[in-house]
Coordinates of C-alpha atoms (C1' of nucleotides) in Angstrom, one line a residue:
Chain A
X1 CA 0.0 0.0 0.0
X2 CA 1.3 3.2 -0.9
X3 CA 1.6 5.5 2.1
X4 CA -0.6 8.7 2.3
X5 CA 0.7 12.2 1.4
X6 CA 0.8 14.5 4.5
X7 CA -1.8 16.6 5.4
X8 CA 0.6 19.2 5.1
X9 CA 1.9 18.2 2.1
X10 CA 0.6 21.1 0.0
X11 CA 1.1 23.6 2.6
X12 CA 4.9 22.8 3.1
X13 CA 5.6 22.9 -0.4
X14 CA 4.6 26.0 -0.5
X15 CA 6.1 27.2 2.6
X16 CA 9.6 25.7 0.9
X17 CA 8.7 28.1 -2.2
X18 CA 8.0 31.4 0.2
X19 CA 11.1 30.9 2.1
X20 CA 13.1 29.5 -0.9
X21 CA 12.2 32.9 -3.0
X22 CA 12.9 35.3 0.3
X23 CA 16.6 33.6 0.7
X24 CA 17.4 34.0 -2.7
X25 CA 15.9 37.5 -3.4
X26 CA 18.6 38.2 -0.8
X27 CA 21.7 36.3 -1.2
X28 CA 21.1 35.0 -4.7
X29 CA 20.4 31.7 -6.4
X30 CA 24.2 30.4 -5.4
X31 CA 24.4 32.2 -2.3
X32 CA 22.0 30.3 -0.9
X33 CA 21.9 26.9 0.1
X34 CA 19.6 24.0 0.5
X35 CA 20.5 24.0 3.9
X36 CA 19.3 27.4 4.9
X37 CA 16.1 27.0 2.9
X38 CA 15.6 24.3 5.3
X39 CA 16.7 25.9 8.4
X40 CA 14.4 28.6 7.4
X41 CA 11.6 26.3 7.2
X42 CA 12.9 24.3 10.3
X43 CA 12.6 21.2 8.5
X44 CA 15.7 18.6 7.6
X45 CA 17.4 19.2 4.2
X46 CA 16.4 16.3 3.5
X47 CA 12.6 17.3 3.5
X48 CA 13.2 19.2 1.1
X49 CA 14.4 16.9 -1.1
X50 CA 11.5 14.8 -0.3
X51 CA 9.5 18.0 -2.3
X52 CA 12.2 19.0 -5.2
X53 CA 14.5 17.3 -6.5
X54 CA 16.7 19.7 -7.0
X55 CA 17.9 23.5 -5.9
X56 CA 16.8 24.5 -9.4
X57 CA 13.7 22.3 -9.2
X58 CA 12.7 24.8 -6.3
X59 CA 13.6 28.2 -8.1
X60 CA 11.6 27.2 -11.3
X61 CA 8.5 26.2 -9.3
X62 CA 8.7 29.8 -7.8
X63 CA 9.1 31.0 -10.8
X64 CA 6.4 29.9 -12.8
X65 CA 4.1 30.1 -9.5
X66 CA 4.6 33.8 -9.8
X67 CA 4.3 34.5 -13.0
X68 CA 1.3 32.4 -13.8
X69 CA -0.4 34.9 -11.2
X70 CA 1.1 38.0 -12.9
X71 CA -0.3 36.3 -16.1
X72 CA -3.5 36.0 -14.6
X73 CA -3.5 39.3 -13.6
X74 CA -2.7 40.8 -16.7
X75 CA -4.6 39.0 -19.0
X76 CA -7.7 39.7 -16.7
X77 CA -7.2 43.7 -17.0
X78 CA -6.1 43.5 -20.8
X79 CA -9.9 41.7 -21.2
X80 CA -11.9 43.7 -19.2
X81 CA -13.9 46.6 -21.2
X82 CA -13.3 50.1 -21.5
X83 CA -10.7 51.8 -24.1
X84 CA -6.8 51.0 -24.2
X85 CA -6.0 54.1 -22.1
X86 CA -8.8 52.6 -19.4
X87 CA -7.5 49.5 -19.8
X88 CA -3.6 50.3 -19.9
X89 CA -4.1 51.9 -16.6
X90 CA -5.8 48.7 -14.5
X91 CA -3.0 46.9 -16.3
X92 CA -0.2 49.0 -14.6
X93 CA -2.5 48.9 -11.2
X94 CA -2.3 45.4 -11.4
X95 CA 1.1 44.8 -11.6
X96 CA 2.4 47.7 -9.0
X97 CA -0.2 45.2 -6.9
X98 CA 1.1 42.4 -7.5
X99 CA 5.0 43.5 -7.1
X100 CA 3.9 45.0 -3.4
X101 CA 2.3 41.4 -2.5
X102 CA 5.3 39.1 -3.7
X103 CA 8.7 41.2 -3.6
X104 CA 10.9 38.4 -3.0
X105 CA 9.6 36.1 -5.8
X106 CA 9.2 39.1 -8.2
X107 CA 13.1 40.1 -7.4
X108 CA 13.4 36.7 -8.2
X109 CA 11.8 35.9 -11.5
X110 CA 13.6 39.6 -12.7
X111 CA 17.0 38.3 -11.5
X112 CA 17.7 34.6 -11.6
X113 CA 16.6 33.7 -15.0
X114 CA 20.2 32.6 -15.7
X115 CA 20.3 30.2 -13.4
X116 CA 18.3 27.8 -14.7
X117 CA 18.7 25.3 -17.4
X118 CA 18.2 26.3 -21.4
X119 CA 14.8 24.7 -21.5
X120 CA 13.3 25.6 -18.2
X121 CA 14.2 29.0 -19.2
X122 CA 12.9 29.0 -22.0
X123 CA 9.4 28.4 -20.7
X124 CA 9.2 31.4 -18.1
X125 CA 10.7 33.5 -21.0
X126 CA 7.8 32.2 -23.0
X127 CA 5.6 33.1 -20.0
X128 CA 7.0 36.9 -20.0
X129 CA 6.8 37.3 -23.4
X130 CA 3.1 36.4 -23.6
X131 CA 2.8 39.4 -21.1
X132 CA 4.8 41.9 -22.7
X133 CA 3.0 41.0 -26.2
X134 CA -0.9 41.6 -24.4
X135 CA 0.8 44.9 -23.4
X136 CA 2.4 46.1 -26.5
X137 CA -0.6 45.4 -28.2
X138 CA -2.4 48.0 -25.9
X139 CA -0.1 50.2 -26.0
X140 CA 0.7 49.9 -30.3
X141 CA -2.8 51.0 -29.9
X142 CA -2.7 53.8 -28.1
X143 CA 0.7 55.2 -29.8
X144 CA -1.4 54.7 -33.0
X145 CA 1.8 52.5 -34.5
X146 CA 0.7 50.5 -37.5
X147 CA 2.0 46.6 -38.2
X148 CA 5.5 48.4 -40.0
X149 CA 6.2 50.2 -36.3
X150 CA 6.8 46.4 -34.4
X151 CA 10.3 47.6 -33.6
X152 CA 9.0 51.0 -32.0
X153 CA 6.4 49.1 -30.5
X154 CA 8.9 47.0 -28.7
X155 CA 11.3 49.4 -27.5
X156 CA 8.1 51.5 -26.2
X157 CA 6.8 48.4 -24.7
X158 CA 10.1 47.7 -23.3
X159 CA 11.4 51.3 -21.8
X160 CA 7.6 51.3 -19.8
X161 CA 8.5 47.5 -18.6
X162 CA 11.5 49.1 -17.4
X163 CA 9.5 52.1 -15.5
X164 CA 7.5 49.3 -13.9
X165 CA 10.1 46.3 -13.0
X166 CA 12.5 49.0 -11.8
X167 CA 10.3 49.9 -9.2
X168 CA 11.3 46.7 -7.0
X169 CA 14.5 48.5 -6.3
X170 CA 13.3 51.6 -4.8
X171 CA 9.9 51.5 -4.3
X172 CA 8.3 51.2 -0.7
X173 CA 4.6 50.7 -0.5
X174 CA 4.6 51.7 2.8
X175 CA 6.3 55.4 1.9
X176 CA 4.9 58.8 0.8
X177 CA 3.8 57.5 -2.3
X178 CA 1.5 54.4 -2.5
X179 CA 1.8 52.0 -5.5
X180 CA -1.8 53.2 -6.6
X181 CA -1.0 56.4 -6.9
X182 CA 3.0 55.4 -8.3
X183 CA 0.4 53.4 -11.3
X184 CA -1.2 56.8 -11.7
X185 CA 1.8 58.6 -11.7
X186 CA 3.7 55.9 -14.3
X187 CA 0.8 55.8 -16.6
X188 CA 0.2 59.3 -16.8
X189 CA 3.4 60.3 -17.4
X190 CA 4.1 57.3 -20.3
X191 CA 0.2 57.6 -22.0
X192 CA 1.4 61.2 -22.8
X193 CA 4.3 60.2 -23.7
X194 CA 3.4 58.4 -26.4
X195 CA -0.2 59.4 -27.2
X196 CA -0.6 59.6 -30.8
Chain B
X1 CA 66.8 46.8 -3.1
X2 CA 63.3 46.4 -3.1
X3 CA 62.3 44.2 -6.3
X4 CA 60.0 46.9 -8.9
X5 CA 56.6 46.1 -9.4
X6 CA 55.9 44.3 -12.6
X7 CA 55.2 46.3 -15.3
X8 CA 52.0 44.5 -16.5
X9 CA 50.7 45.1 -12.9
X10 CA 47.9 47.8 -14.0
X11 CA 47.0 46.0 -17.2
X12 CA 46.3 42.3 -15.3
X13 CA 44.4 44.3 -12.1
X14 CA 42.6 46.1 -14.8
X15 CA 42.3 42.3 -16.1
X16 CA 41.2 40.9 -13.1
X17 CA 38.5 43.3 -13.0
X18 CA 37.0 43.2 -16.6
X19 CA 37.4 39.0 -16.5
X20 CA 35.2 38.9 -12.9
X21 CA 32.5 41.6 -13.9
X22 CA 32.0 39.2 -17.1
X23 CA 31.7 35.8 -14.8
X24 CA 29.5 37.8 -11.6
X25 CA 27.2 39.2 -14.6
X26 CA 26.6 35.6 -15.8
X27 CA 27.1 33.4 -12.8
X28 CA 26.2 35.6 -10.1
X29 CA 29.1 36.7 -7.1
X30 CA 28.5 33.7 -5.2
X31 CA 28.3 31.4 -8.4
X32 CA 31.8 32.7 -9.7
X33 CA 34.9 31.5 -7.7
X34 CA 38.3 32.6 -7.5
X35 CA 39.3 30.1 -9.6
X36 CA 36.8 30.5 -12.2
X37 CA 38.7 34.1 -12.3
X38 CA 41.8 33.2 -12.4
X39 CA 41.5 30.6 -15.1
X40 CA 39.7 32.9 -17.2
X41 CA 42.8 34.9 -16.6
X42 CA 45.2 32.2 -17.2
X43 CA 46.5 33.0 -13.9
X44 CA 47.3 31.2 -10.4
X45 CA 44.3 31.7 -8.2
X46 CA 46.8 33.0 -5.4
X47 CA 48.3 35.7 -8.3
X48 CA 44.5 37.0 -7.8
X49 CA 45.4 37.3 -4.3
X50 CA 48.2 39.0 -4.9
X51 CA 46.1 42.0 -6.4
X52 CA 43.1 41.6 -4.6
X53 CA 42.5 40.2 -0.8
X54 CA 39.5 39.1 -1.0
X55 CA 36.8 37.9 -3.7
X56 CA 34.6 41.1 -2.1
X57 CA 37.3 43.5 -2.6
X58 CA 37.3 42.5 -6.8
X59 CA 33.7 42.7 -6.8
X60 CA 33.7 46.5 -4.6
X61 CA 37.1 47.5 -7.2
X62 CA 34.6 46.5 -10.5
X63 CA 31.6 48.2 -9.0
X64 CA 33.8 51.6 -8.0
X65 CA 35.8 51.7 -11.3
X66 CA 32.1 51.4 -13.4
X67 CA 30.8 53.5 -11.1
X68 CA 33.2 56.5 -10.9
X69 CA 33.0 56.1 -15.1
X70 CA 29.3 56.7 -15.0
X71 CA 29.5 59.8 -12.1
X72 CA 32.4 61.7 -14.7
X73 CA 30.1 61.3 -17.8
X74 CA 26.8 62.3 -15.8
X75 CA 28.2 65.4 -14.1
X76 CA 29.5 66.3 -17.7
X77 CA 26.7 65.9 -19.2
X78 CA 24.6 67.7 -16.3
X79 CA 27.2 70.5 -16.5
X80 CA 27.4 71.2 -20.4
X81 CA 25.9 74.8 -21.6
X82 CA 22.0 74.7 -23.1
X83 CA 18.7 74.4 -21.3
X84 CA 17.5 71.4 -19.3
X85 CA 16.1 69.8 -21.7
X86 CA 18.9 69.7 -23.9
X87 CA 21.4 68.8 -21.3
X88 CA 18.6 66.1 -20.2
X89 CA 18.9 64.5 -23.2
X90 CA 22.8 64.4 -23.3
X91 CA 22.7 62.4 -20.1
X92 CA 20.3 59.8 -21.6
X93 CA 22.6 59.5 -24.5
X94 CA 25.6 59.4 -22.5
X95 CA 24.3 57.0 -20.1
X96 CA 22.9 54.3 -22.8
X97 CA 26.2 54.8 -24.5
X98 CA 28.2 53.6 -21.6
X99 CA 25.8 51.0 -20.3
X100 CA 26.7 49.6 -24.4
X101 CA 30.5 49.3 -23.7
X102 CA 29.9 47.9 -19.8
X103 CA 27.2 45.7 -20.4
X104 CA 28.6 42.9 -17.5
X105 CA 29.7 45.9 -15.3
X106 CA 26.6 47.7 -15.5
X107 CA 24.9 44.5 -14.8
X108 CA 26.9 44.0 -11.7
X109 CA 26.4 47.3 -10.5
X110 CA 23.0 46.7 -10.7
X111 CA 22.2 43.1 -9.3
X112 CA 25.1 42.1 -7.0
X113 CA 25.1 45.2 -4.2
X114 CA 23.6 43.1 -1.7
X115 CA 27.1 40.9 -1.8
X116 CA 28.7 43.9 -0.2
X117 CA 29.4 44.4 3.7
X118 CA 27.7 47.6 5.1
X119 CA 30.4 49.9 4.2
X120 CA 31.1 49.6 0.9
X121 CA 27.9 48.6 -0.1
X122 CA 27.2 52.7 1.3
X123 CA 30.1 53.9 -0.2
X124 CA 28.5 52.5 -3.7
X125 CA 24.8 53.7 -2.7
X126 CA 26.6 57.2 -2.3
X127 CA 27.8 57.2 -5.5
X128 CA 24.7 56.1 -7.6
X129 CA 22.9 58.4 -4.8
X130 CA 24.7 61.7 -6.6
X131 CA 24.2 60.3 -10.3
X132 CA 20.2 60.3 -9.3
X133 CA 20.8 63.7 -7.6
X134 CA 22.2 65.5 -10.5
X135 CA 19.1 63.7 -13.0
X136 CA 16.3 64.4 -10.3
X137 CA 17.4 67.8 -10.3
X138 CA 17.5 68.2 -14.0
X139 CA 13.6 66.6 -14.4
X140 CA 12.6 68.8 -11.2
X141 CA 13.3 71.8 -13.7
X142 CA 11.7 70.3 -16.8
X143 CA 8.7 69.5 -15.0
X144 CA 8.3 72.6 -13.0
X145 CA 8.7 71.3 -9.8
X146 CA 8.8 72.9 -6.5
X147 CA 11.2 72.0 -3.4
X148 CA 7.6 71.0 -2.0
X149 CA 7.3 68.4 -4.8
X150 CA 10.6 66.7 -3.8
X151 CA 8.5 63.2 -3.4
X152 CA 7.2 63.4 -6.9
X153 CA 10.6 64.3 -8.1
X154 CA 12.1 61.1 -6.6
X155 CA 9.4 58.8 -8.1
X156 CA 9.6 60.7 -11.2
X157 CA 13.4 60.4 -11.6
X158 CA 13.0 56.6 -10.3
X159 CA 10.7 56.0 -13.0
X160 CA 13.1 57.2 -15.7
X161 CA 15.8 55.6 -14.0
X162 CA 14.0 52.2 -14.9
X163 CA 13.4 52.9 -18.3
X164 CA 17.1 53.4 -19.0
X165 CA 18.5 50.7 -16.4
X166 CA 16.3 48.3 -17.7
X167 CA 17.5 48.0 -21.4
X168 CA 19.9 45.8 -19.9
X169 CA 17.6 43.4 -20.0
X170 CA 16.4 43.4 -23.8
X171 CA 18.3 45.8 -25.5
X172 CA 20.3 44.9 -28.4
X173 CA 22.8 47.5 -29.2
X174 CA 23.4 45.6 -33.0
X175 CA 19.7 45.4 -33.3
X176 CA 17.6 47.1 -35.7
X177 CA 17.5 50.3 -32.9
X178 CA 20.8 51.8 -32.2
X179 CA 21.3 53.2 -28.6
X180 CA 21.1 56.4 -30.1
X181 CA 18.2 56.1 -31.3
X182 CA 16.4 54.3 -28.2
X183 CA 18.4 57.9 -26.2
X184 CA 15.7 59.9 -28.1
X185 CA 12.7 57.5 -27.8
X186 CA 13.3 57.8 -24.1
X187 CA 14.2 61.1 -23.7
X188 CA 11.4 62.1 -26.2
X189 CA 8.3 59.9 -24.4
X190 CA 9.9 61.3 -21.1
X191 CA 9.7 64.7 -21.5
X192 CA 6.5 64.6 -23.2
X193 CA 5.2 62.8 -20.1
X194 CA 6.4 65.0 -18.1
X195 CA 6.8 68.9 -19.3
X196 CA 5.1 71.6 -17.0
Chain C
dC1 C1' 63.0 43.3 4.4
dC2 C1' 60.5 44.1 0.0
dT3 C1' 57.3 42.2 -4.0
dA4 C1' 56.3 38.5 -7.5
dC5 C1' 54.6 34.3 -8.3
dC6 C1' 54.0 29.1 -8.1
dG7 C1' 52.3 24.2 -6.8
dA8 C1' 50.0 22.3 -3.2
dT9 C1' 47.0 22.2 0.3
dC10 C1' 44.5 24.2 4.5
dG11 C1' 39.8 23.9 7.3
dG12 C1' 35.0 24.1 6.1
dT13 C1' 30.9 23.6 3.4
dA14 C1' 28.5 22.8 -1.0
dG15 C1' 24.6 19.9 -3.4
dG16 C1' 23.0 15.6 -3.2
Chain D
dC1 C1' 11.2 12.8 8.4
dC2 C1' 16.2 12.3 10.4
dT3 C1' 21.4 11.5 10.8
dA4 C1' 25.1 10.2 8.4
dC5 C1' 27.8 10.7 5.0
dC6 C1' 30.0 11.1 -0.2
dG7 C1' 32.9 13.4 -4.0
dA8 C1' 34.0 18.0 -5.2
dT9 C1' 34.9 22.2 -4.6
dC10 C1' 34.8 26.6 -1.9
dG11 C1' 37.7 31.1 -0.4
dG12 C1' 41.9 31.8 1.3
dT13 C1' 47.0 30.8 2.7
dA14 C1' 51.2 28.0 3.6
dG15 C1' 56.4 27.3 2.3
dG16 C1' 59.9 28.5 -0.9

DNA sequence: CCTACCGATCGGTAGG
DNA sequence: CCTACCGATCGGTAGG
């Protein structure tokens, strides 16, 4: 008879993740070891192993557990109704959101791509890319850039990714500015920009 | 009589440096050893030792020689005759230019600060401290802002600061956009965004 | 007593 | 769910 899974089973793992992505937002994928992901989660190392089967294993399954939120997320806003500019703006509310929830794992999906193997990385690339085209596409509409502008579309695309992302390194939620109005702030500022 | 130093010592420290920002940008600080250094270097790992005492000290010496490049061409830049906006956009050119001919140093800068102790890591904070300093005060003037308004002027500048620190991430310098080109998409959506 | 540089190895810790 | 270990490699230093 095979023996049962713990009760707990789903909540450790995830517990592993949490930990796993706040250790390594801090001291990097290297810097940390399997050892201290355990300590942290005062379980034996080899617990963990009995939930990934490898260091990598545990930095791809934060990963993609991230971004299939910020997926969500984004997909949700780029679908709801209203005109691009309407919908641009929920879109950057939604992500300044979702940074302030999960810092660690975001610092961790921006940062430690390199770390993992060719074909695990291509998938979360694959996963970011989907993002960045939903949002291009809003924005190519907004900017008024035609099917011969894909080039400007990227760049554009890519320099208000880089508004966004960057926040992570400066940003506190808890400051004089909260991330609602930082999303007001960024989209004003970019929708003029680039208004056509 | 004391034995001379050799004569290639500032070319193989300068070697050192250049050959560890390239492994730290890929690997990460804790995933690059001494070794990996030197034999990139086709050196002894205890001739590294010689230059530098520590692994810390090569990443702080890569970080301060980028570093000090970027604070001379800023405060040029910053200084030059013409109006703000003009000068603005000199220090987006000049900044995207150097970032182009430091890709690993620029990404070390960037991602491996927490790797420093206290000190140093301030010492570096300092430094990229005055770069943002000069900019904020630059936008701050384009945009018509107020000593009251200093919080708006830090998210402001932070916000531009992630457009242009993030092209590490995606931009291809050989692409079909040269970096002088993406200067004045930035600079151009920027001010836009962002004129009183 | 200085600096330049090597082959070999130190005490500890890594992922597994 | 743990202790006990491994082959290898870590950052840093010894003698000469």
């Amino acid at each position: 008879m095979a023996r049962p899974q713990s009760p707990d089973y789903d909540t450790r793992r995830q517990l592993i993740l949490d930990t796993a992505a706040d250790l390594i937002a801090k001291e990097g994928f290297a810097g940390t070891s399997v050892n201290d992901v355990a300590a942290a989660c005062d379980i034996s190392k080899s617990l963990i192993y009995h939930y990934y089967s490898s260091k990598e294993d545990i930095l791809f399954a934060a990963m993609e557990d991230y971004l299939s939120d910020l997926r969500l997320v984004v997909s949700e806003a780029v679908g709801a109704n209203g005109d691009g500019e309407t919908r641009f703006r929920t879109v950057v509310h939604s992500l300044l959101e979702n940074y302030k929830n999960a810092g660690a794992k975001h610092r961790v999906l921006l940062q430690e791509l390199d770390r993992l193997s060719g074909d695990r990385r291509k998938a979360i690339v694959e996963g970011e890319d989907e993002i960045v085209g939903q949002i291009a596409e809003l924005i190519g509409g907004i900017a008024g850039l035609g099917a011969d502008k894909s080039k400007t579309r990227t760049a554009m695309t890519m320099l208000f990714m880089g508004m966004v992302n960057w926040t992570h390194t400066w940003f506190d939620p808890d400051g004089p500015i909260n991330a609602d109005q930082l999303a007001d702030m960024a989209t004003d500022i970019f929708l003029r920009g680039v208004r056509g």
